[in-house]
Each structure stands twice: as structure tokens, then as C-alpha cells.
Short mmCIF file of C-alpha atoms and ligand atoms in Angstrom, two decimals:
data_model
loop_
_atom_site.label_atom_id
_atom_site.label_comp_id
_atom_site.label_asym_id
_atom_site.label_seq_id
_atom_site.Cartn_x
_atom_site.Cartn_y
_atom_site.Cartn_z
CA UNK A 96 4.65 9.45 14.11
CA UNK A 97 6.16 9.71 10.71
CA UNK A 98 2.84 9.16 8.54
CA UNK A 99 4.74 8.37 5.43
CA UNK A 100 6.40 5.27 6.25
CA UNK A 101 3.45 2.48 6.69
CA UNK A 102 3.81 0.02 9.59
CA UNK A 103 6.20 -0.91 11.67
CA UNK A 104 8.62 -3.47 11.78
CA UNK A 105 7.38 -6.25 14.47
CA UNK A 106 7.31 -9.74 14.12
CA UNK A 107 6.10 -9.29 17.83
CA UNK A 108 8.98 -7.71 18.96
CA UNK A 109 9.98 -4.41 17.31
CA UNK A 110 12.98 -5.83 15.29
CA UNK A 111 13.96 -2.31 13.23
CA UNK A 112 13.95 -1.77 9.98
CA UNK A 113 15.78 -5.47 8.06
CA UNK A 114 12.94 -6.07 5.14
CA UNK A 115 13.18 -9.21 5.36
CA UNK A 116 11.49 -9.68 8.89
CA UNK A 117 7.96 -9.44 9.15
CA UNK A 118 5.16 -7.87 10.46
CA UNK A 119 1.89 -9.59 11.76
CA UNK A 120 -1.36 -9.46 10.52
CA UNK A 121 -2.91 -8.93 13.72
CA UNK A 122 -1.08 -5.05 14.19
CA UNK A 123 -1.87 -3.99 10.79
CA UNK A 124 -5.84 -4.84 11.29
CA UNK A 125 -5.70 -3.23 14.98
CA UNK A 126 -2.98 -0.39 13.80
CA UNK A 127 -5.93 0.37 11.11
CA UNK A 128 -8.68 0.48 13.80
CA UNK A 129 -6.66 2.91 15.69
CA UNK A 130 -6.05 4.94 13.12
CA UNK A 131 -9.62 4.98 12.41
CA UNK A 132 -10.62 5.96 16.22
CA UNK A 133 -8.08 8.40 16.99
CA UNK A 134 -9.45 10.20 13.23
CA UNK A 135 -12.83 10.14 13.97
CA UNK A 136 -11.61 11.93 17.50
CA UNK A 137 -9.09 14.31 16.07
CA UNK A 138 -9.88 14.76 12.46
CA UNK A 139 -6.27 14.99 11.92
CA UNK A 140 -5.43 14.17 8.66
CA UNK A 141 -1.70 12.67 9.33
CA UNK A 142 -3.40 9.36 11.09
CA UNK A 143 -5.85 9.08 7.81
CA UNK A 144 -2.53 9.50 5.74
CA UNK A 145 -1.19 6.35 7.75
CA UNK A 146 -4.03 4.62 7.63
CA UNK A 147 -4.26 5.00 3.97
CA UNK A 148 -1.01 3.72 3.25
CA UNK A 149 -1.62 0.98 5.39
CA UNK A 150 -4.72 0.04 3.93
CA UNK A 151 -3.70 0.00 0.51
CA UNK A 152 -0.32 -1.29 0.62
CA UNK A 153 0.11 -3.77 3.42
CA UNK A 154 -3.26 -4.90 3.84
CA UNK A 155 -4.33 -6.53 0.72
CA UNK A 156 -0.82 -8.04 0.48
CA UNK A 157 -1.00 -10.09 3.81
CA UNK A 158 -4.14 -12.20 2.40
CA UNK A 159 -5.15 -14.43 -0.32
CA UNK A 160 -7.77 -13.14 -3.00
CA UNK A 161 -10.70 -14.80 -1.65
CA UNK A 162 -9.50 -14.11 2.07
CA UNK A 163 -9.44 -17.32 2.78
CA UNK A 164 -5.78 -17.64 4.01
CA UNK A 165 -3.21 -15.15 5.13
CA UNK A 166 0.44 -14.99 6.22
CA UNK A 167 1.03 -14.46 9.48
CA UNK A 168 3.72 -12.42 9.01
CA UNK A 169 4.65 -10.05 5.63
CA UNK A 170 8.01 -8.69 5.00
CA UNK A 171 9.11 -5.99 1.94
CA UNK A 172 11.08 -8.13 0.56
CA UNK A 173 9.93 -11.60 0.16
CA UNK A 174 10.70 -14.23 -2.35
CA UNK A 175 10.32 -17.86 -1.02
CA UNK A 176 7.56 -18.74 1.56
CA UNK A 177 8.44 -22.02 2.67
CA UNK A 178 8.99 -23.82 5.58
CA UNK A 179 12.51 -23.56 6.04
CA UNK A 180 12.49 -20.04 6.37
CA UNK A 181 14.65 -18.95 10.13
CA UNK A 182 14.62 -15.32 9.60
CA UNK A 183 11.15 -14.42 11.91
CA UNK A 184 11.62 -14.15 16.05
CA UNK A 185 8.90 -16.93 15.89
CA UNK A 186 10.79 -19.60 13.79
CA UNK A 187 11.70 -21.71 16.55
CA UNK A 188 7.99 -21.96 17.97
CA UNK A 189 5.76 -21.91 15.05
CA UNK A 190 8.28 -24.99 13.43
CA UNK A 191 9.09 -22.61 10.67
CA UNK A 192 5.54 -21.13 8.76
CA UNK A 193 5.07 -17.75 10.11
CA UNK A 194 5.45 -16.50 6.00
CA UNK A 195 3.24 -19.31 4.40
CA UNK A 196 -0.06 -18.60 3.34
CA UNK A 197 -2.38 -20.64 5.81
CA UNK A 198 -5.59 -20.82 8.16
CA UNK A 199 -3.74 -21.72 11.19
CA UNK A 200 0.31 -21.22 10.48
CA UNK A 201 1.84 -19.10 12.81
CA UNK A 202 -1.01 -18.83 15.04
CA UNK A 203 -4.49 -18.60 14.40
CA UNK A 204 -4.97 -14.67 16.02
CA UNK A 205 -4.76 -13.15 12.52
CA UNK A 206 -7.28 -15.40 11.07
CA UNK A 207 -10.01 -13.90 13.58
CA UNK A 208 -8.35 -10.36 12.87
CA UNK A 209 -8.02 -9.95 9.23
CA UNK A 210 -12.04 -9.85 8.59
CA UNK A 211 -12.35 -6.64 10.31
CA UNK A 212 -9.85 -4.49 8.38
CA UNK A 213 -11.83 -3.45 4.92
CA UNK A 214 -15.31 -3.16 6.44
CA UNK A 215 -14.03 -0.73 8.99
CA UNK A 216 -12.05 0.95 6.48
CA UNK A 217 -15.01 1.34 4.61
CA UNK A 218 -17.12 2.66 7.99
CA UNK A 219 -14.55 6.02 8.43
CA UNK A 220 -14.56 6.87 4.64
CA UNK A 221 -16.67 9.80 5.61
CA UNK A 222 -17.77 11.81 8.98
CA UNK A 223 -20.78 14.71 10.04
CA UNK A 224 -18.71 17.34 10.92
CA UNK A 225 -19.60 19.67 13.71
CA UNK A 226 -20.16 22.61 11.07
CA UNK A 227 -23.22 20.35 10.24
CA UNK A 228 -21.41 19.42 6.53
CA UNK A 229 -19.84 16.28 5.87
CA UNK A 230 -16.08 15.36 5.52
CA UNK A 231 -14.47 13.16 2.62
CA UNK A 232 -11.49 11.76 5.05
CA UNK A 233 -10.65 8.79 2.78
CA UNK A 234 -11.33 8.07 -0.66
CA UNK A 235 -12.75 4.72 -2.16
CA UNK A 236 -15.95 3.82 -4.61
CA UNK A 237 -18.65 3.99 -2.03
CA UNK A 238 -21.95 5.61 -1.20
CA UNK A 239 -23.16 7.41 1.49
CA UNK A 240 -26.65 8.47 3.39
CA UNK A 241 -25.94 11.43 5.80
CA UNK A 242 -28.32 14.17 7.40
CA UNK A 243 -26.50 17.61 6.74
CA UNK A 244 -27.95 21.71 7.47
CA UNK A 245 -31.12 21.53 9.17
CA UNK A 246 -31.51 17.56 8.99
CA UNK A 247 -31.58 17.60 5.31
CA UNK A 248 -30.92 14.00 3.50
CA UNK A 249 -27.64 13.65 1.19
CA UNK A 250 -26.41 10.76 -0.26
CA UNK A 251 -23.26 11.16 -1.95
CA UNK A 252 -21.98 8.31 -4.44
CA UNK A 253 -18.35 8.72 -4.94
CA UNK A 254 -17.24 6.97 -7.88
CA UNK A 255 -13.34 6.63 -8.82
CA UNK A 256 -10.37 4.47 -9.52
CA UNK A 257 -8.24 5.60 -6.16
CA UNK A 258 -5.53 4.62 -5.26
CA UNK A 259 -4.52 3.66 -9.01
CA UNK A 260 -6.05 6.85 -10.68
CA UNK A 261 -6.12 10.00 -9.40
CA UNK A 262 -9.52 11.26 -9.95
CA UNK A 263 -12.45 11.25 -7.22
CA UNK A 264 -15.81 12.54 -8.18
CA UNK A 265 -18.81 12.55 -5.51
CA UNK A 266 -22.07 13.14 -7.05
CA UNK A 267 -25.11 14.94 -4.66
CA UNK A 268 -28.32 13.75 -4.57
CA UNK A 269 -30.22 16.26 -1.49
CA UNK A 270 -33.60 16.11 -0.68
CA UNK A 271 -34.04 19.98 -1.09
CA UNK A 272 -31.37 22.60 -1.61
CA UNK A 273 -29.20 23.21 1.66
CA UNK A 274 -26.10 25.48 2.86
CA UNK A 275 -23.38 23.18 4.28
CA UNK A 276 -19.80 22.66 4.26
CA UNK A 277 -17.99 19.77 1.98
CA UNK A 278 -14.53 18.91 3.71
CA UNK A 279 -12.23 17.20 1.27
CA UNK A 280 -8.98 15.55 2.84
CA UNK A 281 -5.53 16.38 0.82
CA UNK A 282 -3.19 13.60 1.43
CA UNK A 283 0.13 15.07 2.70
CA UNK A 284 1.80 13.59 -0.64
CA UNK A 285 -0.01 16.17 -2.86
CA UNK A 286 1.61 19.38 -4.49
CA UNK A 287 -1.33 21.03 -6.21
CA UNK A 288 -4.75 19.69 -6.13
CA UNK A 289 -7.79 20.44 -7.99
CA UNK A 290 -11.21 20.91 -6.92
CA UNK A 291 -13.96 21.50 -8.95
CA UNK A 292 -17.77 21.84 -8.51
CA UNK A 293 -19.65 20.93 -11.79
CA UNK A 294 -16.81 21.52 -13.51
CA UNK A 295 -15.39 24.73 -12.71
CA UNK A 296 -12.65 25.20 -10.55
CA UNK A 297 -13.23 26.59 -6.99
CA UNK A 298 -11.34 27.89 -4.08
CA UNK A 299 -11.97 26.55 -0.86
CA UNK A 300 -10.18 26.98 2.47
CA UNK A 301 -7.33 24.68 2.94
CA UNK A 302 -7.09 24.25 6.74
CA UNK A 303 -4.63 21.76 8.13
CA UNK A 304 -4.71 19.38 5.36
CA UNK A 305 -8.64 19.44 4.94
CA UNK A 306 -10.08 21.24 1.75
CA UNK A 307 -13.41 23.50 2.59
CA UNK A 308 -15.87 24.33 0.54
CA UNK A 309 -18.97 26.22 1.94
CA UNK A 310 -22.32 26.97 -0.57
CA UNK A 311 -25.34 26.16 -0.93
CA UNK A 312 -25.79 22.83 -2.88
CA UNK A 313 -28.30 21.88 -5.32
CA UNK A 314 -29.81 17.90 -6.03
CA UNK A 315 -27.42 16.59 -8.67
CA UNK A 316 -24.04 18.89 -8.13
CA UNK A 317 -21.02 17.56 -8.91
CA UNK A 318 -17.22 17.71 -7.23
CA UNK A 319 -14.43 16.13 -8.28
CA UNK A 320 -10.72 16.41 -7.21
CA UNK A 321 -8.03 15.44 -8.54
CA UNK A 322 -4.45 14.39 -6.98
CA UNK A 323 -1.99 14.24 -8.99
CA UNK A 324 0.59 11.54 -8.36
CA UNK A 325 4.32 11.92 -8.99
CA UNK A 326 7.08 8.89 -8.79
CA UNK A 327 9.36 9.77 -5.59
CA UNK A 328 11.88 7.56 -3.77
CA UNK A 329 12.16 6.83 -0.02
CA UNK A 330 15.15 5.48 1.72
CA UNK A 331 15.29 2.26 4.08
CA UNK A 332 17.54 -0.50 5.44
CA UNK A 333 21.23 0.05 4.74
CA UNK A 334 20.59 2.67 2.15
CA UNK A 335 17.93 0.92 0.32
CA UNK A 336 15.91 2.48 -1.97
CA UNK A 337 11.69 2.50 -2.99
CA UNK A 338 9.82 3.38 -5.60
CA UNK A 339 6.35 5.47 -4.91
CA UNK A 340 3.82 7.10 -6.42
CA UNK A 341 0.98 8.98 -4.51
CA UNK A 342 -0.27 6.35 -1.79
CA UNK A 343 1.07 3.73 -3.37
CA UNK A 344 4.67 1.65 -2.78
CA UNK A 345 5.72 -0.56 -5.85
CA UNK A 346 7.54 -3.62 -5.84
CA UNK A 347 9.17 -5.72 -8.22
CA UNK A 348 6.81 -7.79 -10.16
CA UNK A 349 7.31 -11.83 -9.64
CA UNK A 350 5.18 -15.00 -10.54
CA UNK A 351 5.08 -17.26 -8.09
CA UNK A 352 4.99 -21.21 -7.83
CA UNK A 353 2.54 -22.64 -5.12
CA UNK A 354 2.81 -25.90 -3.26
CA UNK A 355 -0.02 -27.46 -1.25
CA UNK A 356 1.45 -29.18 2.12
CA UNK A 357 0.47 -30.77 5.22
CA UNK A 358 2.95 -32.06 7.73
CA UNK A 359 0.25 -33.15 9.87
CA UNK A 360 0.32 -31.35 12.64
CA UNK A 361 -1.55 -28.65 14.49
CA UNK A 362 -0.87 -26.06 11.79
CA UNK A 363 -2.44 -27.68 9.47
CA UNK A 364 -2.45 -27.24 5.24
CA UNK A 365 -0.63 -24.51 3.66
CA UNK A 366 0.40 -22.92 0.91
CA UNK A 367 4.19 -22.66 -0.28
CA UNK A 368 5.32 -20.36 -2.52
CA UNK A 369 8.20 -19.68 -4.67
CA UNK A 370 10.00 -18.38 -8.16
CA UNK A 371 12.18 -19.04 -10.86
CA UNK A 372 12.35 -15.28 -12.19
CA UNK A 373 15.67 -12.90 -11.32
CA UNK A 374 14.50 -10.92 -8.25
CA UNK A 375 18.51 -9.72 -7.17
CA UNK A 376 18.28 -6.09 -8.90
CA UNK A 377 19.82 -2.82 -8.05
CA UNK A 378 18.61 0.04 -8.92
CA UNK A 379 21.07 2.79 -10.33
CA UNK A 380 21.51 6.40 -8.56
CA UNK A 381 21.32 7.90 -12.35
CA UNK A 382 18.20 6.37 -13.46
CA UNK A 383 16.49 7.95 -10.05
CA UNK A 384 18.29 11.34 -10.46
CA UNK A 385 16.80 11.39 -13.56
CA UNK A 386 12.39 10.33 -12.24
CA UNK A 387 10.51 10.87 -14.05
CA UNK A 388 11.92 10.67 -17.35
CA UNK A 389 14.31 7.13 -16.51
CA UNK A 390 10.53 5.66 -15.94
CA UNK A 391 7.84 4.66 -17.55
CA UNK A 392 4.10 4.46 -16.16
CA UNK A 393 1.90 1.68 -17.79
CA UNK A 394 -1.91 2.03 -17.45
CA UNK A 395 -3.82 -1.33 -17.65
CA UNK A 396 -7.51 -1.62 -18.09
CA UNK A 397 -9.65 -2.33 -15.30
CA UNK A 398 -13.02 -2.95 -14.53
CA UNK A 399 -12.96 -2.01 -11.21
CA UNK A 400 -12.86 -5.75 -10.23
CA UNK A 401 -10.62 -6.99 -6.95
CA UNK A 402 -6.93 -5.26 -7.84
CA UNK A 403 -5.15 -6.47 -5.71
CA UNK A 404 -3.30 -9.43 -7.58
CA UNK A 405 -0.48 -9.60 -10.17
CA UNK A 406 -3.12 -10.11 -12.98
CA UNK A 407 -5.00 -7.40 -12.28
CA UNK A 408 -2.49 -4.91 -11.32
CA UNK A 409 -4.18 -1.40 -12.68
CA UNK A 410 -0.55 -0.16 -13.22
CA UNK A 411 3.09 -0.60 -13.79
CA UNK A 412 6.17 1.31 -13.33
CA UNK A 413 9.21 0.29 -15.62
CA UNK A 414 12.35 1.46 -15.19
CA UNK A 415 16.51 0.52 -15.53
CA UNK A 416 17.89 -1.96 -12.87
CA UNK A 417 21.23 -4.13 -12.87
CA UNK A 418 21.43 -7.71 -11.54
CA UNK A 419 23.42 -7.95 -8.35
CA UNK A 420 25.10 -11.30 -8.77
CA UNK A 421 26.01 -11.64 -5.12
CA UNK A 422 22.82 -10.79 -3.17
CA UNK A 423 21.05 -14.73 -2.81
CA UNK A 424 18.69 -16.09 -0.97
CA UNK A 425 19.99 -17.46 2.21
CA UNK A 426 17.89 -19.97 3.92
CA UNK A 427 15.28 -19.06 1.65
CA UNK A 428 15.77 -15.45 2.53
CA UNK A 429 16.87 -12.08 0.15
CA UNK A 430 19.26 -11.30 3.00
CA UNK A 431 21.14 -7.98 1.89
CA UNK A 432 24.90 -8.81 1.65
CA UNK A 433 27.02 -6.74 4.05
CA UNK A 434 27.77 -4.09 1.45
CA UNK A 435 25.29 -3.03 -0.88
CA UNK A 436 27.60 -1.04 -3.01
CA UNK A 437 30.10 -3.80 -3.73
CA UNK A 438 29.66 -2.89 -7.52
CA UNK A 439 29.67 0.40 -7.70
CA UNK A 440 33.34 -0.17 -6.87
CA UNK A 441 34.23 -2.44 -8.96
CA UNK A 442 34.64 -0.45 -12.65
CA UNK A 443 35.75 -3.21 -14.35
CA UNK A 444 32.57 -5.59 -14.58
CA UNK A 445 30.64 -4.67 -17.40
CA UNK A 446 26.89 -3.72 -16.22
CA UNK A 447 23.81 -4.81 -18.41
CA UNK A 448 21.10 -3.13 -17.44
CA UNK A 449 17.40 -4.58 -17.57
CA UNK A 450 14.28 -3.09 -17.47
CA UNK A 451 12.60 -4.35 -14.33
CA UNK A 452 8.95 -4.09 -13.74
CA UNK A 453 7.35 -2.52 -10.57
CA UNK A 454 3.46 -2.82 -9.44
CA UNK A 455 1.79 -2.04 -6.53
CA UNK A 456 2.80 -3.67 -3.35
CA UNK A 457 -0.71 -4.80 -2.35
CA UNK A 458 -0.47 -6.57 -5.61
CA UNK A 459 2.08 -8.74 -5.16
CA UNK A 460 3.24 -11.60 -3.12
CA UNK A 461 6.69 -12.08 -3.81
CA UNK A 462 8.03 -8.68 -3.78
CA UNK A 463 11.47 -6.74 -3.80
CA UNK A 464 10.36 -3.30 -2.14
CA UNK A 465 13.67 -2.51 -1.00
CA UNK A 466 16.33 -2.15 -3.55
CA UNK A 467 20.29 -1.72 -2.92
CA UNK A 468 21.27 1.42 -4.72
CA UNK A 469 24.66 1.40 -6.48
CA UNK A 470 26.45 4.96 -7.22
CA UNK A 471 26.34 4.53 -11.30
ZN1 LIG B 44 -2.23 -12.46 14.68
#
């Protein structure tokens, strides 16, 4: 299992890697409840690093705001969702709306599925450990009640801007003092993390991923980590190229038309959606050689209201891209043309570079994830 590359490529059938197929929304909320049992089982932090990613990348995605509607299937790189699409195994059957947003396109599985995948997220956020402490395995705003010691009461509110920000801070309330463990996960994409308790720094044990610290804790204490996040790229289909930072994968940042339809049938209404903005970019080899500096990170205020939409996107990541004239839709499709490096060889064309903007994944619905790389 390679933790550090999100879901699989299925639209039913494993299809490999192409970003423009899908995947269904039905394996990411039962790939997520996996993850979740075979966690609580193990304690190994590599599923919880999967199931991270999963959860807050592909998972808000996949659904509309209100989670009302869904796609049936997602793909990386997505820029028309229309009924003419071909490119899913499924075209043929489902008449063509297996990437429209929808209550019944495709088929109506993921409907009854995609209810199940935040409340269960938020049920494994943290464990009793058999050391009688408590483990941190996941991080989101939450609250929890747990016995811990000798059946002392804790309830730890854990207040933070994760996955966006990098600070988590859990605040004790205990019914009397009490000797116990505190198990903090640290994701696998973290160099140097900080702990501290009320504000000083501490050493814990780091053992397999999972951060220890063992005293005797008072009503009130305080412990906050922090994980810092640094831009890194990742390689995919035919060379292509992401942009990450921390748990996050960012994608190129489009507004999107919608169109109501109804053909009358047994799929019922749905929603079409498409653009008008440039989407065909390549990113340039010396712009990444030269992360961080070639981008720029833009903080956004946020209330802590839903994130996951291109409004509300906590962050953004600029940085230099060039238009590649001869990657186009086809069929509806961002098909990569056979060679992705067509320009790089061709020194005479003049390149103008733009400054594209990136936001989270589960922020967006049309999305470039996947970027040809050209050797300039
Ligand atoms: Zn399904």
C-alpha cells in the first residue's frame, strides 16, 4: 500500500493511472471505512495517513455543498461534466452521466453511500489505548468524552484549522488529576514536529509514527502540535506532475457554468457543468526546481465555515505555468496529447508564462491535478 497516493483508479474496473477516468463514490466511502477498521485494529498510522488524504481530498470533491447530489464518478482532471462525455467504462450503460452531478446518474449506490463517510470519519478521530491513555489518530475540530487511568473522565476539545493550517491544540478538562499517556499521530509527510504542553516544548517517545507523552495531567492543560507543511511535487500519468502541501493536493482553480437538465428518463435531473477559463497549462521543470521560492502561498480568512468550495477555499498556491496550445478537450475530455513535451522541443515558439492559481482539490470541481511538465 503506498499511503501517499489517495485512491485508486476504478471506474469499477481498475483502469490505471489516465486522470481523466474516474473513480466511484461508493469505494472512496467504503475505502474510508476500511481504513477506519483496519486502524482501530492495528493502530498503524500508514492506513490513517490514507485515510486522511482520502478524506480531505477526494471526499468533499465527489459531492455538492449541501450533499444533496454527487458524481458518480470523479477524475483529477476534470473540466466539462456533461452528457457527452465517453471516457468512463460505464458510458455505454449509464447513456453518458457517470461525471454529472445528480441523485440518480450513474446509479443510485453512491447516493445511499456518501452519507456515511464524514460521520465515521468523525467516530475514529480518537481511540482508548490499551496503556489506559487516549490516542489523537486524526485531527479535526471536535470534542471528546473518554474514561482514562483509573476510570477518570476527560474531555478533550481540540480546536484547529487542519488540514489548511497547521496548528492543533487539544485543551483537558479531567475530573481530578490522573497519570496517563497522550498518543499524538505524526503524519508520514512531516519533517520536524512540535509538541508542546502549556506552552513549553516537550519530548515524547516517537514510536512508529505515534508521538507519546506520559505525565500526570492537570484540569485545564494544554497541548498543541504543530506540522509544518512544505510544497512538494508527486509524479503521475505520463510524467505528470502535482502540486502538494502537507495532506493536501491542489488543483488548478476554475469557475464553473451549471446547467439544469432532464432527458426524462430513469436518471432523472442533473446538473451540467462547464468553463470558459484556460485550463491547458504546463507547468515548467525550473519553476519546481526552484519550490518554494517559484511559489507563492495565499492565506484567506475563514471562519471555520464548510471549506470545501471555490469561495471559501482557506488557501491558494500561485505559481508560473505556460499554456499548452495543443492539449483540448476531446469529447469533452482534457485527454493528454501523446507527447507531453512537444514544447519543450520546439525552441522557437516564444513562451508567456502565466501565473496560474492552485487550491485545494476538495475545493474544486473542475480541476487540473495533473499537469504535463515541459523541460524549460
Ligand atoms: Zn456507487
Amino acid at each position: 500500500m503506498d499511503s501517499h497516493k489517495g485512491m485508486y483508479g476504478g471506474d469499477e474496473p481498475l483502469h490505471g493511472t489516465n486522470p481523466v477516468q474516474g473513480v466511484e463514490f461508493c469505494s472512496i466511502s467504503e475505502k474510508m471505512f476500511s481504513l477506519e477498521t483496519l486502524l482501530k485494529i492495528t493502530g498503524d498510522t500508514e492506513f490513517a495517513d490514507l485515510l486522511e488524504r482520502i478524506a480531505y481530498n477526494a471526499l468533499p470533491a465527489q459531492a455538492s455543498d449541501d450533499f444533496s447530489s454527487r458524481q458518480y464518478f470523479q477524475a483529477a482532471n476534470q473540466i466539462e461534466l456533461s452528457d457527452r462525455l465517453e471516457n468512463s467504462f460505464e458510458a455505454q450503460n449509464h447513456k453518458g452521466i457517470d461525471f454529472v452531478y445528480g441523485v440518480l446518474t450513474g446509479y443510485p449506490c453512491c447516493t445511499t453511500n456518501m452519507h456515511q463517510s464524514w460521520p465515521k470519519y468523525v467516530q475514529n478521530l480518537f481511540y482508548s489505548t490499551a496503556d489506559a491513555g487516549v490516542a489523537a489518530l486524526l485531527y479535526a475540530p471536535s470534542e471528546v468524552d473518554i474514561k482514562v487511568a483509573d476510570n477518570v473522565d476527560l474531555t478533550i476539545t481540540e480546536t484547529t484549522g487542519f488540514p489548511f493550517e497547521d496548528n492543533v491544540n487539544f485543551s483537558f478538562a479531567l475530573s481530578k488529576s490522573a497519570t496517563f499517556p497522550f498518543h499524538l499521530r505524526i503524519p508520514a509527510w512531516i519533517k520536524n514536529p512540535i509538541v508542546k504542553v502549556n506552552g513549553q516544548i516537550v519530548k515524547g517517545r516517537l514510536d512508529r509514527q505515534i508521538f507519546i507523552i506520559n505525565r500526570t495531567w492537570n484540569n485545564g492543560d494544554e497541548v498543541t502540535i504543530t506540522l509544518p507543511m512544505h510544497i512538494i511535487t508527486s509524479k503521475w500519468h505520463q510524467g505528470a506532475v502535482s502540486i502538494e502541501r502537507g495532506p493536501l493536493v491542489y488543483s488548478l482553480k476554475l469557475e464553473g457554468n451549471e446547467k439544469v437538465k432532464n432527458r426524462n428518463d430513469g436518471f432523472g435531473e442533473f446538473t451540467e457543468i462547464s468553463t470558459n477559463e484556460d485550463w491547458n497549462f504546463n507547468l515548467l521543470k525550473s519553476e519546481l526546481n526552484q519550490l518554494p521560492s517559484s511559489a507563492r502561498i495565499i492565506k484567506k480568512p475563514w471562519d471555520g465555515s464548510y471549506p470545501w468550495n471555490l469561495e471559501k477555499a482557506p488557501i491558494e498556491i500561485r505559481i508560473k505555468a505556460t499554456k499548452f496550445p495543443e492539449w483540448k478537450l476531446v469529447g469533452g475530455a482534457p485527454i493528454f496529447p501523446e507527447s507531453t513535451d512537444s514544447i519543450g522541443k520546439q525552441n522557437s515558439r516564444r513562451l508567456e508564462l502565466d501565473e496560474i492559481t492552485l487550491i485545494p482539490y476538495g475545493c474544486t470541481t473542475l480541476r487540473i491535478t495533473e499537469f504535463p511538465l515541459i523541460n524549460l
